[in-house]
Structures are given as structure tokens and as C-alpha cells.
XYZ file of C-alpha atoms in Angstrom:
326
model
C 0.000 0.000 0.000
C 1.635 3.349 -0.993
C 2.657 5.619 1.785
C 2.330 9.379 1.887
C 4.776 11.851 3.284
C 4.318 15.206 4.897
C 6.667 17.959 6.036
C 6.075 16.872 9.586
C 7.081 13.270 8.860
C 10.045 14.217 6.604
C 11.525 16.705 9.056
C 14.240 15.361 11.402
C 12.999 14.464 14.804
C 13.670 16.934 17.561
C 16.807 16.193 19.487
C 18.249 13.816 16.836
C 21.991 14.337 16.356
C 24.402 13.272 13.636
C 27.647 11.369 14.325
C 29.502 14.649 14.986
C 27.126 15.487 17.804
C 25.268 18.359 16.122
C 21.519 18.474 15.352
C 20.554 16.734 12.105
C 20.552 19.158 9.140
C 22.718 21.742 10.925
C 25.867 22.976 9.113
C 29.180 21.529 10.220
C 31.585 23.471 12.369
C 34.035 23.846 9.452
C 31.387 25.380 7.207
C 30.183 27.671 10.024
C 33.759 28.765 10.618
C 34.233 29.820 6.966
C 35.680 26.538 5.706
C 34.529 24.605 2.669
C 31.945 21.880 2.168
C 34.605 19.387 1.044
C 36.322 19.698 4.388
C 39.735 20.661 3.001
C 40.075 23.880 4.920
C 41.569 27.080 3.562
C 45.182 26.042 4.111
C 44.927 22.780 2.206
C 42.777 24.348 -0.535
C 45.427 27.048 -0.957
C 48.106 24.363 -1.158
C 46.242 22.712 -4.034
C 45.945 25.875 -6.143
C 49.359 27.365 -5.314
C 51.304 25.408 -8.017
C 48.849 26.540 -10.702
C 48.991 30.147 -9.494
C 52.800 30.044 -9.523
C 52.805 28.784 -13.108
C 50.355 31.498 -14.153
C 52.502 34.131 -12.445
C 55.732 32.808 -13.978
C 54.535 32.362 -17.561
C 51.755 34.961 -17.894
C 51.810 37.663 -15.242
C 55.566 38.246 -14.976
C 56.189 38.353 -18.782
C 53.288 40.787 -19.184
C 54.602 43.105 -16.467
C 58.150 42.800 -17.807
C 56.972 43.692 -21.316
C 55.174 46.776 -20.000
C 58.343 47.818 -18.169
C 60.500 47.302 -21.268
C 58.030 49.381 -23.285
C 58.785 52.308 -20.976
C 62.564 52.103 -21.567
C 65.000 52.485 -24.461
C 66.246 48.922 -23.931
C 68.186 47.497 -26.865
C 69.613 44.096 -27.624
C 73.202 45.348 -27.825
C 75.166 48.490 -27.021
C 75.044 50.943 -24.128
C 71.243 50.821 -23.906
C 71.488 47.072 -23.280
C 73.811 47.536 -20.323
C 72.149 50.639 -18.893
C 68.594 51.154 -20.223
C 66.901 54.426 -19.420
C 63.226 55.012 -18.702
C 61.693 57.081 -21.514
C 58.092 56.987 -20.359
C 55.481 56.948 -23.105
C 57.868 58.010 -25.885
C 57.956 54.527 -27.400
C 54.170 54.411 -27.589
C 53.977 57.873 -29.165
C 56.682 56.982 -31.684
C 54.895 53.748 -32.557
C 51.625 55.527 -33.281
C 53.499 58.014 -35.492
C 55.498 55.317 -37.293
C 54.341 54.538 -40.827
C 55.659 50.984 -40.469
C 53.357 50.422 -37.506
C 50.367 51.768 -39.422
C 51.177 49.586 -42.431
C 51.567 46.514 -40.232
C 48.275 47.171 -38.464
C 46.467 47.596 -41.782
C 47.929 44.326 -43.086
C 46.959 42.576 -39.842
C 43.368 43.761 -40.151
C 43.254 42.467 -43.734
C 44.697 39.172 -42.577
C 42.195 38.778 -39.723
C 39.156 39.830 -41.762
C 40.143 37.838 -44.818
C 41.352 34.598 -43.276
C 39.417 34.399 -39.984
C 36.190 36.419 -40.068
C 35.346 35.730 -43.725
C 37.434 32.726 -44.705
C 37.511 30.294 -41.791
C 34.113 31.242 -40.421
C 32.278 31.001 -43.748
C 34.143 27.954 -45.056
C 33.844 26.115 -41.729
C 30.108 26.766 -41.586
C 29.584 25.840 -45.230
C 31.336 22.487 -44.770
C 29.460 21.762 -41.535
C 26.119 22.608 -43.196
C 26.793 20.530 -46.310
C 28.007 17.560 -44.262
C 25.184 17.683 -41.684
C 23.203 14.827 -43.246
C 26.118 12.999 -44.821
C 27.201 9.675 -43.426
C 29.882 7.234 -44.357
C 33.229 7.531 -46.122
C 32.747 10.958 -47.716
C 32.131 12.741 -44.417
C 34.997 10.932 -42.696
C 37.332 11.817 -45.570
C 36.434 15.521 -45.500
C 36.781 15.720 -41.718
C 40.096 13.839 -41.800
C 41.590 16.160 -44.428
C 40.535 19.285 -42.542
C 41.754 17.966 -39.196
C 45.055 16.937 -40.768
C 45.622 20.499 -41.952
C 44.834 21.762 -38.444
C 47.041 19.394 -36.436
C 50.124 19.389 -38.655
C 53.018 21.487 -37.283
C 53.402 24.921 -38.820
C 56.836 24.124 -40.252
C 55.471 21.063 -42.085
C 52.486 22.984 -43.439
C 54.765 25.784 -44.617
C 57.014 23.351 -46.490
C 53.972 21.856 -48.217
C 52.721 25.272 -49.289
C 56.123 26.365 -50.552
C 56.162 23.218 -52.692
C 52.615 23.999 -53.855
C 53.320 27.631 -54.772
C 56.845 27.265 -56.163
C 57.429 29.243 -59.353
C 59.285 26.572 -61.315
C 58.101 23.220 -59.972
C 55.021 24.100 -57.931
C 51.983 21.853 -57.989
C 49.580 24.787 -58.363
C 51.196 26.020 -61.550
C 51.102 22.496 -62.940
C 47.388 22.163 -62.157
C 46.427 25.597 -63.503
C 48.802 25.490 -66.461
C 50.406 28.774 -65.377
C 54.158 28.074 -65.553
C 56.435 30.692 -64.044
C 53.809 32.355 -61.833
C 55.415 33.394 -58.536
C 52.382 33.361 -56.261
C 54.219 34.467 -53.119
C 55.761 37.424 -54.982
C 52.819 38.483 -57.142
C 49.990 37.766 -54.682
C 51.676 37.697 -51.259
C 48.762 38.803 -49.048
C 46.234 36.625 -50.832
C 48.620 33.679 -50.509
C 48.961 33.879 -46.737
C 45.210 34.490 -46.316
C 44.336 31.339 -48.280
C 47.117 29.507 -46.440
C 45.609 30.396 -43.061
C 42.059 29.588 -44.175
C 43.202 26.116 -45.174
C 44.983 25.659 -41.844
C 42.222 26.880 -39.545
C 38.883 25.958 -41.143
C 38.753 22.678 -39.197
C 38.093 24.373 -35.852
C 35.144 26.356 -37.215
C 33.783 23.265 -38.946
C 33.832 21.199 -35.736
C 32.243 23.949 -33.652
C 29.504 24.614 -36.194
C 28.859 20.897 -36.742
C 28.218 20.492 -33.015
C 26.003 23.604 -32.962
C 23.940 22.508 -35.994
C 23.606 19.055 -34.475
C 21.897 20.610 -31.436
C 19.174 22.268 -33.520
C 16.008 20.188 -32.938
C 15.212 18.221 -36.127
C 11.509 18.848 -35.477
C 12.053 22.581 -36.013
C 13.661 21.997 -39.394
C 10.986 19.486 -40.337
C 8.233 21.934 -39.394
C 9.840 24.646 -41.488
C 10.195 22.211 -44.397
C 6.536 21.188 -44.183
C 5.557 24.862 -44.105
C 7.258 25.273 -47.477
C 10.474 26.952 -46.328
C 13.386 26.664 -48.707
C 16.840 25.541 -47.571
C 17.965 29.165 -47.344
C 14.891 30.100 -45.295
C 15.483 27.175 -42.930
C 19.063 28.325 -42.507
C 18.135 31.974 -41.998
C 15.065 31.615 -39.796
C 15.718 28.408 -37.855
C 19.404 27.534 -37.715
C 21.248 30.855 -37.531
C 19.161 32.351 -34.691
C 19.759 29.233 -32.580
C 23.534 29.105 -33.121
C 24.253 32.839 -32.933
C 26.126 32.383 -29.647
C 28.344 29.709 -31.214
C 29.074 32.012 -34.147
C 30.171 34.836 -31.848
C 32.312 32.481 -29.751
C 33.969 31.098 -32.865
C 34.630 34.586 -34.240
C 36.170 35.674 -30.943
C 38.562 32.735 -30.762
C 39.701 32.659 -34.375
C 40.057 36.457 -34.504
C 42.379 36.460 -31.492
C 44.359 33.473 -32.767
C 44.768 34.997 -36.215
C 45.662 38.427 -34.844
C 48.585 36.826 -32.972
C 49.578 34.320 -35.659
C 53.289 34.148 -36.459
C 53.203 31.253 -38.940
C 53.122 33.445 -42.108
C 56.695 34.457 -41.253
C 57.767 30.917 -42.184
C 56.174 31.358 -45.601
C 57.174 34.903 -46.595
C 59.293 36.340 -43.719
C 57.181 39.485 -44.013
C 58.118 40.085 -47.653
C 58.263 40.878 -50.393
C 58.923 44.526 -49.472
C 57.038 44.169 -46.181
C 53.784 43.354 -48.001
C 52.975 40.545 -45.548
C 54.520 42.096 -42.441
C 51.604 41.518 -40.083
C 51.923 42.663 -36.485
C 53.609 39.593 -34.901
C 56.154 39.518 -37.736
C 56.755 43.260 -37.442
C 57.401 42.992 -33.692
C 59.772 40.056 -34.201
C 61.807 41.850 -36.861
C 61.859 45.077 -34.867
C 62.781 43.580 -31.491
C 65.150 40.770 -32.475
C 66.466 41.599 -35.939
C 66.880 45.329 -35.259
C 67.557 44.913 -31.534
C 65.013 47.555 -30.432
C 63.550 45.597 -27.546
C 62.025 48.592 -25.791
C 60.280 49.832 -28.918
C 59.140 46.307 -29.795
C 57.807 45.798 -26.268
C 55.772 49.002 -26.535
C 54.192 47.761 -29.769
C 53.493 44.433 -28.058
C 51.575 46.283 -25.349
C 49.584 48.136 -28.015
C 48.892 44.807 -29.673
C 47.644 43.458 -26.332
C 45.284 46.422 -26.054
C 43.925 45.701 -29.532
C 43.319 42.104 -28.457
C 41.417 43.349 -25.422
C 39.292 45.625 -27.594
C 38.426 42.705 -29.895
C 37.547 40.517 -26.911
C 35.423 43.213 -25.274
C 33.463 43.814 -28.487
C 32.602 40.133 -28.814
C 31.824 39.743 -25.106
C 29.494 42.736 -25.281
C 27.744 41.211 -28.295
C 27.359 37.905 -26.442
C 25.959 39.669 -23.374
C 23.528 41.664 -25.486
C 22.342 38.459 -27.148
C 21.709 36.857 -23.752
C 19.759 39.938 -22.638
C 17.655 39.811 -25.800
C 16.802 36.138 -25.344
C 16.142 36.461 -21.596
């Protein structure tokens, strides 16, 4: 015969104590004293997180503070300024903003990010994920394997493959297109590194979008299909609104990664004539090749600020989306 329960029956009996001698349901002494529910205590909890905090301080916090300090000095790799650097305040930052090379590098970086990340990787990754959403079998596995292979290969290996592909005399691309003698890296340097980075990074966008599209309820798509919606209308009215958060997250990550990408240096070394000298390459050549560590550090700080601006824009867009859907 089923039994019924009531608050009076479910409540602990008066005077009943747990094994620690306190009334049943009462918080433990450690929790009342400001400890934690796991019973570690503050000292042992601090001991657990201390190694991680030390690593963060050693490899993130200290280098960041050291870079800011160097940006305020005239520190150089060699010479008197290397032995006795002087604090110059904000002069390096002012000189960077007035430097035509800095402006050119920033403009090239924006082209690189917009072309290869925002437009290239995002659009190509979504297109592949959408086209492969209902595919099963060998074709889908082959496409995913090829994209993932491009993503996981080391940058040096990928660069060697692309140099062989784009070579003027014996390149595979010229053989396929019947364009002998075309020097792609010299005639189309910026387009070459943009396509190169799209090929390398499209796999991440594809995987993220494939997971997002997979979470769209099939009943919603079926309802739209029965209502006479075309494929484009299903995509516009059903899929995109539901995965907008994934799109913004993907754009944030690939924009930051591409903004700080150094791999094109292996392909063009910033040339020809600085036409592919994106910001990481410019800082490397300025700080290590020219020895102007202080000036290079100041540009690195400016680059960090640009990264923060990009992140804040995307975070604000994500927050606004959550407010709209709340």
C-alpha cells in the first residue's frame, strides 16, 4: 500500500543528532567557521591551487609586467642601452603611433584577420558543416580527416607543403592551372597567406559549427520544411538564430588566434617589401632583428590592447544576445 509523506514526517525528529554530535541538518563546524563543504580547509585548498597560481605568475603575469616595463625604456639588444637602459616613459608608444611601419603593419593585420578568420575560416567552416550535416559514411569521414590533418600538422610542415605547392618553377599549383612561371608568393603575397591560413584553420570552425547545428532540434527543421520553407529560409530563420552564440564564440577565438599568428613568417618572412609584415612579424623583426627591444615591447603592449578591444566587443555582443533572449 503506498505511503504518503508530509513535512512533519520528513523533518528530522527533535533532538536527533548526527555522528559529529550536532543536530541533524545543521551545518558543520568547518562550514560555520568559513571553511569549505569538502572539508579541506583554507590552508589545504590554498596548497592545491598554489602550483597553478605560480605557473600562471611565472609564464603569464611576470612576462606581461616585464613587457610593460620594457616598453617604458629604451632597452636594446646590444650596445650601451642594453647595459644601462633608461626610462623614456610613453615616448615609445607615441613613436609607434606616429610610425608609418606600424600603421602599415596594423592595416595588413586587419586584412589578414578579416580575410582569413572572419570571412574565410568562419564562412568555409560553416559551409562544410552545413553541407556535411546529413552525410554519413566515407565521404564525411574523408572531408573531416583532411581538414583535421591540416589543423594538427606542425606549422613548419604545413609551410614546407605550401612552398612546394606555390613554387614558381616546380610548384603543384602552376602544374594544375597550367600557369608556368607564376610566382604566387611574390605576385599575390597577401592573398597567398590568407588562403594559407584559411586552409589551416577551417577545421576548428567546422567542428564547432557541426556540433552547434547538431543541437538544432530536427523537429524545427521538419516543421519549417513542411511549411514550405526553402533551404535558405530554414538556414536563416531556424538555424542561424539558434547558433548565434556559437558564431560569436567562434569569431572571438579565431580572430584572437589569427591576430597573434606568427606562422606566415615561415612562408614569406614578411616580404616581399614588407607586403605581408603583419603585427607579430613586425614585432619580431623590430625587437630581435633590429635589436630595439624597448620599442618592440611598446608595440606588443599596443597589440595586447587591440586584443582586449576585440575581446570586449565580442563579449558585449554575447551579453547583449543573452539579454535579448532572456
